[in-house]
CSV table of C-alpha atoms in Angstrom, one decimal:
chain,number,residue,atom,x,y,z
W,353,UNK,CA,98.7,117.2,128.4
W,354,UNK,CA,99.2,113.5,128.1
W,355,UNK,CA,101.6,111.7,125.8
W,356,UNK,CA,101.4,108.0,125.1
W,357,UNK,CA,104.3,106.4,123.2
W,358,UNK,CA,103.1,103.2,121.4
W,359,UNK,CA,105.5,100.5,120.3
W,360,UNK,CA,104.4,97.6,118.0
W,361,UNK,CA,106.2,94.4,118.9
W,362,UNK,CA,106.7,91.0,117.3
W,363,UNK,CA,109.3,88.9,119.1
W,364,UNK,CA,111.2,91.9,120.3
W,365,UNK,CA,112.4,90.5,123.7
W,366,UNK,CA,116.1,91.1,122.7
W,367,UNK,CA,115.8,94.7,121.7
W,368,UNK,CA,112.7,96.0,123.5
W,369,UNK,CA,114.4,97.0,126.7
W,370,UNK,CA,117.0,99.0,124.8
W,371,UNK,CA,114.3,100.9,123.0
W,372,UNK,CA,112.3,101.5,126.2
W,373,UNK,CA,115.4,102.8,128.1
W,374,UNK,CA,116.0,105.3,125.2
W,375,UNK,CA,112.5,106.9,125.7
W,376,UNK,CA,112.4,110.4,127.3
W,377,UNK,CA,111.2,110.7,130.9
W,378,UNK,CA,110.2,114.4,130.7
W,379,UNK,CA,109.2,116.8,127.9
W,380,UNK,CA,108.4,120.5,128.4
W,381,UNK,CA,104.7,121.0,127.8
W,382,UNK,CA,103.8,117.4,128.5
W,383,UNK,CA,102.4,116.6,132.0
W,384,UNK,CA,102.3,112.8,131.6
W,385,UNK,CA,104.3,110.3,129.5
W,386,UNK,CA,103.1,106.8,129.4
W,387,UNK,CA,104.1,103.8,127.3
W,388,UNK,CA,102.0,101.2,125.4
W,389,UNK,CA,103.2,98.2,123.5
W,390,UNK,CA,101.2,96.2,121.0
W,391,UNK,CA,102.1,92.5,121.3
W,392,UNK,CA,101.5,91.3,117.8
W,393,UNK,CA,101.3,87.5,118.5
W,394,UNK,CA,104.9,87.2,119.9
W,395,UNK,CA,106.1,83.7,120.7
W,396,UNK,CA,109.0,84.9,122.9
W,397,UNK,CA,108.8,86.8,126.3
W,398,UNK,CA,108.3,90.2,124.8
W,399,UNK,CA,105.3,90.9,127.1
W,400,UNK,CA,107.3,89.8,130.2
W,401,UNK,CA,110.2,92.2,129.3
W,402,UNK,CA,107.7,95.0,128.8
W,403,UNK,CA,105.9,94.4,132.1
W,404,UNK,CA,109.2,94.1,134.0
W,405,UNK,CA,110.3,97.4,132.6
W,406,UNK,CA,107.1,99.0,133.7
W,407,UNK,CA,105.1,99.8,130.6
W,408,UNK,CA,101.6,101.3,131.4
W,409,UNK,CA,99.5,99.3,128.8
W,410,UNK,CA,99.8,96.2,126.8
W,411,UNK,CA,97.6,95.4,123.8
W,412,UNK,CA,97.7,91.6,123.1
W,413,UNK,CA,97.0,89.8,119.8
W,414,UNK,CA,96.9,86.0,120.1
W,415,UNK,CA,98.3,85.6,116.6
W,416,UNK,CA,100.4,87.9,114.3
W,417,UNK,CA,98.1,90.4,112.5
W,418,UNK,CA,100.7,92.6,110.9
W,419,UNK,CA,102.0,96.2,111.4
W,420,UNK,CA,98.9,97.9,110.1
W,421,UNK,CA,96.5,96.1,112.4
W,422,UNK,CA,98.8,96.7,115.3
W,423,UNK,CA,99.1,100.4,114.6
W,424,UNK,CA,95.4,100.9,114.5
W,425,UNK,CA,94.8,98.8,117.7
W,426,UNK,CA,97.5,101.0,119.4
W,427,UNK,CA,95.8,104.2,118.4
W,428,UNK,CA,92.5,102.9,119.7
W,429,UNK,CA,94.0,101.9,123.1
W,430,UNK,CA,95.9,105.2,123.4
W,431,UNK,CA,92.7,107.3,122.7
W,432,UNK,CA,90.7,105.2,125.2
W,433,UNK,CA,93.4,105.9,127.8
W,434,UNK,CA,93.2,109.7,127.3
W,435,UNK,CA,96.2,110.4,125.1
W,436,UNK,CA,96.4,114.0,123.8
W,437,UNK,CA,99.4,113.1,121.7
W,438,UNK,CA,100.4,109.7,120.4
W,439,UNK,CA,103.9,108.9,119.3
W,440,UNK,CA,104.7,105.7,117.3
W,441,UNK,CA,108.2,104.3,117.4
W,442,UNK,CA,109.9,100.9,116.7
W,443,UNK,CA,110.9,98.2,119.2
W,444,UNK,CA,114.3,97.7,117.5
W,445,UNK,CA,115.5,101.1,118.7
W,446,UNK,CA,115.9,102.3,115.1
W,447,UNK,CA,115.0,105.8,116.1
W,448,UNK,CA,116.6,108.1,118.6
W,449,UNK,CA,114.2,108.4,121.6
W,450,UNK,CA,115.4,111.9,122.5
W,451,UNK,CA,114.0,113.1,119.2
W,452,UNK,CA,110.4,112.4,120.4
W,453,UNK,CA,110.7,116.0,121.8
W,454,UNK,CA,111.1,117.2,118.2
W,455,UNK,CA,108.1,115.3,117.1
W,456,UNK,CA,105.6,116.5,119.7
W,457,UNK,CA,106.8,120.1,119.9
W,458,UNK,CA,104.9,121.3,116.8
W,459,UNK,CA,101.7,119.6,118.0
W,460,UNK,CA,102.1,121.2,121.5
W,461,UNK,CA,102.5,124.6,119.8
W,462,UNK,CA,99.3,124.0,117.7
W,463,UNK,CA,101.1,124.2,114.4
W,464,UNK,CA,100.1,120.8,113.0
W,465,UNK,CA,98.3,117.5,113.7
W,466,UNK,CA,100.8,115.0,112.3
W,467,UNK,CA,104.6,115.1,112.5
W,468,UNK,CA,106.7,112.6,110.7
W,469,UNK,CA,110.4,112.1,111.4
W,470,UNK,CA,112.7,112.5,108.4
W,471,UNK,CA,115.6,110.0,108.6
W,472,UNK,CA,119.0,110.8,107.2
W,473,UNK,CA,118.6,108.1,104.5
W,474,UNK,CA,121.6,109.1,102.5
W,475,UNK,CA,123.8,108.8,105.6
W,476,UNK,CA,122.4,105.6,107.0
W,477,UNK,CA,125.1,103.0,106.6
W,478,UNK,CA,123.0,99.8,106.9
W,479,UNK,CA,120.8,100.9,104.0
W,480,UNK,CA,122.1,99.6,100.6
W,481,UNK,CA,122.4,102.1,97.7
W,482,UNK,CA,119.3,100.4,96.0
W,483,UNK,CA,117.2,100.7,99.2
W,484,UNK,CA,118.2,104.4,99.5
W,485,UNK,CA,117.0,105.1,96.0
W,486,UNK,CA,113.8,103.1,96.5
W,487,UNK,CA,113.0,104.9,99.7
W,488,UNK,CA,113.4,108.3,98.0
W,489,UNK,CA,111.4,107.2,94.9
W,490,UNK,CA,108.6,105.8,97.1
W,491,UNK,CA,108.5,109.0,99.1
W,492,UNK,CA,108.2,111.0,95.8
W,493,UNK,CA,105.3,108.9,94.7
W,494,UNK,CA,103.5,109.4,98.0
W,495,UNK,CA,104.1,113.1,97.8
W,496,UNK,CA,102.4,113.2,94.4
W,497,UNK,CA,99.5,111.0,95.6
W,498,UNK,CA,98.9,112.9,98.8
W,499,UNK,CA,99.8,116.4,97.6
W,500,UNK,CA,102.0,116.8,100.5
W,501,UNK,CA,105.7,117.6,101.0
W,502,UNK,CA,106.7,114.7,103.4
W,503,UNK,CA,110.3,113.7,102.4
W,504,UNK,CA,110.4,110.4,104.2
W,505,UNK,CA,107.1,108.6,103.8
W,506,UNK,CA,108.1,105.1,105.0
W,507,UNK,CA,109.3,106.5,108.3
W,508,UNK,CA,107.4,104.9,111.2
W,509,UNK,CA,108.6,107.5,113.7
W,510,UNK,CA,105.7,109.9,113.9
W,511,UNK,CA,103.4,111.8,116.3
W,512,UNK,CA,99.6,112.3,116.0
W,513,UNK,CA,97.4,114.8,117.8
W,514,UNK,CA,94.2,113.4,119.4
W,515,UNK,CA,92.1,114.8,116.6
W,516,UNK,CA,94.3,113.4,113.8
W,517,UNK,CA,94.4,109.9,115.5
W,518,UNK,CA,90.6,109.8,115.6
W,519,UNK,CA,90.5,110.3,111.8
W,520,UNK,CA,92.9,107.6,110.8
W,521,UNK,CA,91.8,104.5,108.9
W,522,UNK,CA,94.1,101.9,107.4
W,523,UNK,CA,92.5,99.5,104.9
W,524,UNK,CA,95.6,97.5,103.8
W,525,UNK,CA,97.2,94.8,106.0
W,526,UNK,CA,100.8,95.6,105.1
W,527,UNK,CA,101.8,98.9,106.7
W,528,UNK,CA,100.2,102.1,107.9
W,529,UNK,CA,103.0,104.5,106.9
W,530,UNK,CA,102.1,105.2,103.3
W,531,UNK,CA,98.3,105.0,103.4
W,532,UNK,CA,98.0,107.3,106.3
W,533,UNK,CA,100.0,110.0,104.6
W,534,UNK,CA,97.8,109.8,101.4
W,535,UNK,CA,94.7,109.8,103.6
W,536,UNK,CA,95.8,112.8,105.7
W,537,UNK,CA,96.9,114.7,102.6
W,538,UNK,CA,93.6,114.1,100.7
W,539,UNK,CA,91.6,115.0,103.8
W,540,UNK,CA,93.7,118.1,104.3
W,541,UNK,CA,94.9,117.2,107.8
W,542,UNK,CA,97.9,119.4,108.7
W,543,UNK,CA,101.2,117.5,108.4
W,544,UNK,CA,104.8,118.4,108.6
W,545,UNK,CA,108.2,116.7,108.9
W,546,UNK,CA,111.2,117.2,111.2
W,547,UNK,CA,114.7,115.8,110.8
W,548,UNK,CA,115.5,113.0,113.3
W,549,UNK,CA,118.5,110.8,114.1
W,550,UNK,CA,118.7,107.0,113.8
W,551,UNK,CA,120.6,104.4,115.8
W,552,UNK,CA,122.7,101.5,114.5
W,553,UNK,CA,120.9,98.4,113.3
W,554,UNK,CA,120.2,95.8,116.0
W,555,UNK,CA,118.4,93.3,113.7
W,556,UNK,CA,117.3,93.1,110.0
W,557,UNK,CA,114.0,94.6,109.1
W,558,UNK,CA,111.0,92.2,109.3
W,559,UNK,CA,108.6,94.2,107.3
W,560,UNK,CA,109.7,92.5,104.0
W,561,UNK,CA,111.6,89.4,103.1
W,562,UNK,CA,113.0,90.7,99.8
W,563,UNK,CA,113.5,94.0,98.0
W,564,UNK,CA,111.1,92.9,95.3
W,565,UNK,CA,108.5,92.1,97.9
W,566,UNK,CA,108.9,95.5,99.5
W,567,UNK,CA,108.6,97.3,96.1
W,568,UNK,CA,105.5,95.3,95.1
W,569,UNK,CA,103.7,95.8,98.4
W,570,UNK,CA,104.6,99.4,98.7
W,571,UNK,CA,103.4,100.3,95.2
W,572,UNK,CA,100.2,98.3,95.6
W,573,UNK,CA,99.5,100.2,98.9
W,574,UNK,CA,100.1,103.6,97.2
W,575,UNK,CA,98.0,102.6,94.2
W,576,UNK,CA,95.1,101.3,96.4
W,577,UNK,CA,95.2,104.5,98.6
W,578,UNK,CA,95.1,106.7,95.4
W,579,UNK,CA,92.2,104.7,94.1
W,580,UNK,CA,90.3,105.1,97.4
W,581,UNK,CA,90.8,108.8,97.8
W,582,UNK,CA,90.9,110.0,94.1
W,583,UNK,CA,89.0,107.3,92.2
W,584,UNK,CA,87.6,109.6,89.5
W,585,UNK,CA,91.0,110.9,88.6
W,586,UNK,CA,92.6,107.5,88.6
W,587,UNK,CA,89.9,105.8,86.4
W,588,UNK,CA,89.7,108.9,84.1
W,589,UNK,CA,93.5,108.7,83.5
W,590,UNK,CA,93.3,105.0,82.9
W,591,UNK,CA,90.2,105.1,80.8
W,592,UNK,CA,91.4,108.2,78.9
W,593,UNK,CA,94.6,106.5,78.0
W,594,UNK,CA,92.8,103.4,76.7
W,595,UNK,CA,90.3,105.5,74.8
W,596,UNK,CA,93.0,107.6,73.2
W,597,UNK,CA,94.9,104.5,72.0
W,598,UNK,CA,91.6,103.2,70.5
W,599,UNK,CA,91.0,106.5,68.8
W,600,UNK,CA,94.4,106.5,67.2
W,601,UNK,CA,93.9,102.9,66.0
W,602,UNK,CA,90.5,104.0,64.6
W,603,UNK,CA,91.9,107.0,62.8
W,604,UNK,CA,94.6,104.7,61.3
W,605,UNK,CA,91.8,102.4,60.0
W,606,UNK,CA,89.9,105.3,58.5
W,607,UNK,CA,93.0,106.5,56.7
W,608,UNK,CA,93.4,103.0,55.1
W,609,UNK,CA,89.7,102.8,54.4
W,610,UNK,CA,89.5,106.1,52.5
W,611,UNK,CA,92.6,105.0,50.5
W,612,UNK,CA,90.7,101.9,49.5
W,613,UNK,CA,92.6,99.4,51.7
W,614,UNK,CA,89.9,99.1,54.4
W,615,UNK,CA,89.2,95.4,53.8
W,616,UNK,CA,92.7,94.4,54.7
W,617,UNK,CA,92.6,96.2,58.1
W,618,UNK,CA,89.5,94.9,59.7
W,619,UNK,CA,91.5,93.8,62.7
W,620,UNK,CA,92.4,97.4,63.4
W,621,UNK,CA,88.7,98.3,63.3
W,622,UNK,CA,87.9,95.5,65.8
W,623,UNK,CA,90.8,96.6,68.1
W,624,UNK,CA,89.8,100.2,67.9
W,625,UNK,CA,86.2,99.4,68.8
W,626,UNK,CA,87.2,97.2,71.7
W,627,UNK,CA,89.6,99.8,73.1
W,628,UNK,CA,87.1,102.7,72.8
W,629,UNK,CA,84.4,100.6,74.6
W,630,UNK,CA,86.8,99.6,77.4
W,631,UNK,CA,88.0,103.2,77.8
W,632,UNK,CA,84.4,104.4,78.1
W,633,UNK,CA,83.4,101.7,80.5
W,634,UNK,CA,86.5,102.5,82.6
W,635,UNK,CA,85.4,106.1,82.9
W,636,UNK,CA,81.9,105.0,83.9
W,637,UNK,CA,83.5,102.8,86.6
W,638,UNK,CA,85.3,105.9,87.8
W,639,UNK,CA,82.0,107.8,88.1
W,640,UNK,CA,80.6,104.9,90.2
W,641,UNK,CA,83.8,104.7,92.3
W,642,UNK,CA,83.6,108.5,92.9
W,643,UNK,CA,80.1,108.1,94.3
W,644,UNK,CA,81.2,105.3,96.5
W,645,UNK,CA,84.1,107.5,97.7
W,646,UNK,CA,81.6,110.3,98.6
W,647,UNK,CA,79.7,107.8,100.7
W,648,UNK,CA,82.9,106.6,102.3
W,649,UNK,CA,83.7,110.2,103.4
W,650,UNK,CA,80.3,110.4,105.0
W,651,UNK,CA,80.9,107.1,106.8
W,652,UNK,CA,84.3,108.4,107.9
W,653,UNK,CA,82.7,111.5,109.3
W,654,UNK,CA,80.1,109.5,111.2
W,655,UNK,CA,82.9,107.2,112.5
W,656,UNK,CA,84.9,110.2,113.7
W,657,UNK,CA,81.9,111.6,115.5
W,658,UNK,CA,81.2,108.3,117.2
W,659,UNK,CA,84.8,108.0,118.2
W,660,UNK,CA,84.8,111.5,119.6
W,661,UNK,CA,81.7,110.7,121.7
W,662,UNK,CA,83.1,107.4,122.9
W,663,UNK,CA,86.7,108.5,123.6
W,664,UNK,CA,85.8,111.9,125.2
W,665,UNK,CA,83.4,110.4,127.8
């Protein structure tokens, strides 16, 4: 069984070697352990550090494309190079490399296809109280959207079986962590979580420039993923809410009308009619989106089969 550890990198020359040295050299049940880095348009000597250390593969981007693109390119390269299990970790040595054994063990034993490391968020000193609360709230939202029980959705320390990796698709350009959980949950891919350790902070996070930016991008990612995988439910809730408000306003107008005061509340009639129409149209959009979603599932199945033929040659 072959394990490839992939590490997305963007100007990580100062911390990459520390992260590489922390990786395990041997794991029971694994015959080969190889390392792949994704150079996401680095302007420093990240690639030189990686090659001098002895990484097995390097995926190069000429310009920065973001974490989501890098993650998918890494999966593609790992699958092409025969990985049975793929572990994703960070170049800033945030995660304890020895815990990779914890991630891959459930996959080796055939218990699951995706394992996500659960960080001790409450005990992490360099996380502010606000960030800790937001991390927990974001994970709760993802659990609801994905119908899963993953306690630490933003964690990038995770392992994928070959089958699960071939089914992954990331549409957003921000991060893969949230969308892939929603996707896996909705497609009923087996997932589980294991507790892991984290190391001290070597540098500030580069994923977001401000807490507001992090919240905005994360919520948009979750919302978009929910719209993609449960469009009828999303638009039914939205349309039903608008339709109900319109109906309430309409009933209010009728009450005034039968009391003889209808002429003074024409605005309510116009508002009610508009809201009822918008609510109905939103539901129709949901039906159309559901049909598109069904076609997307067929395309994903075709993509999976093509990948399987291509990668298993």
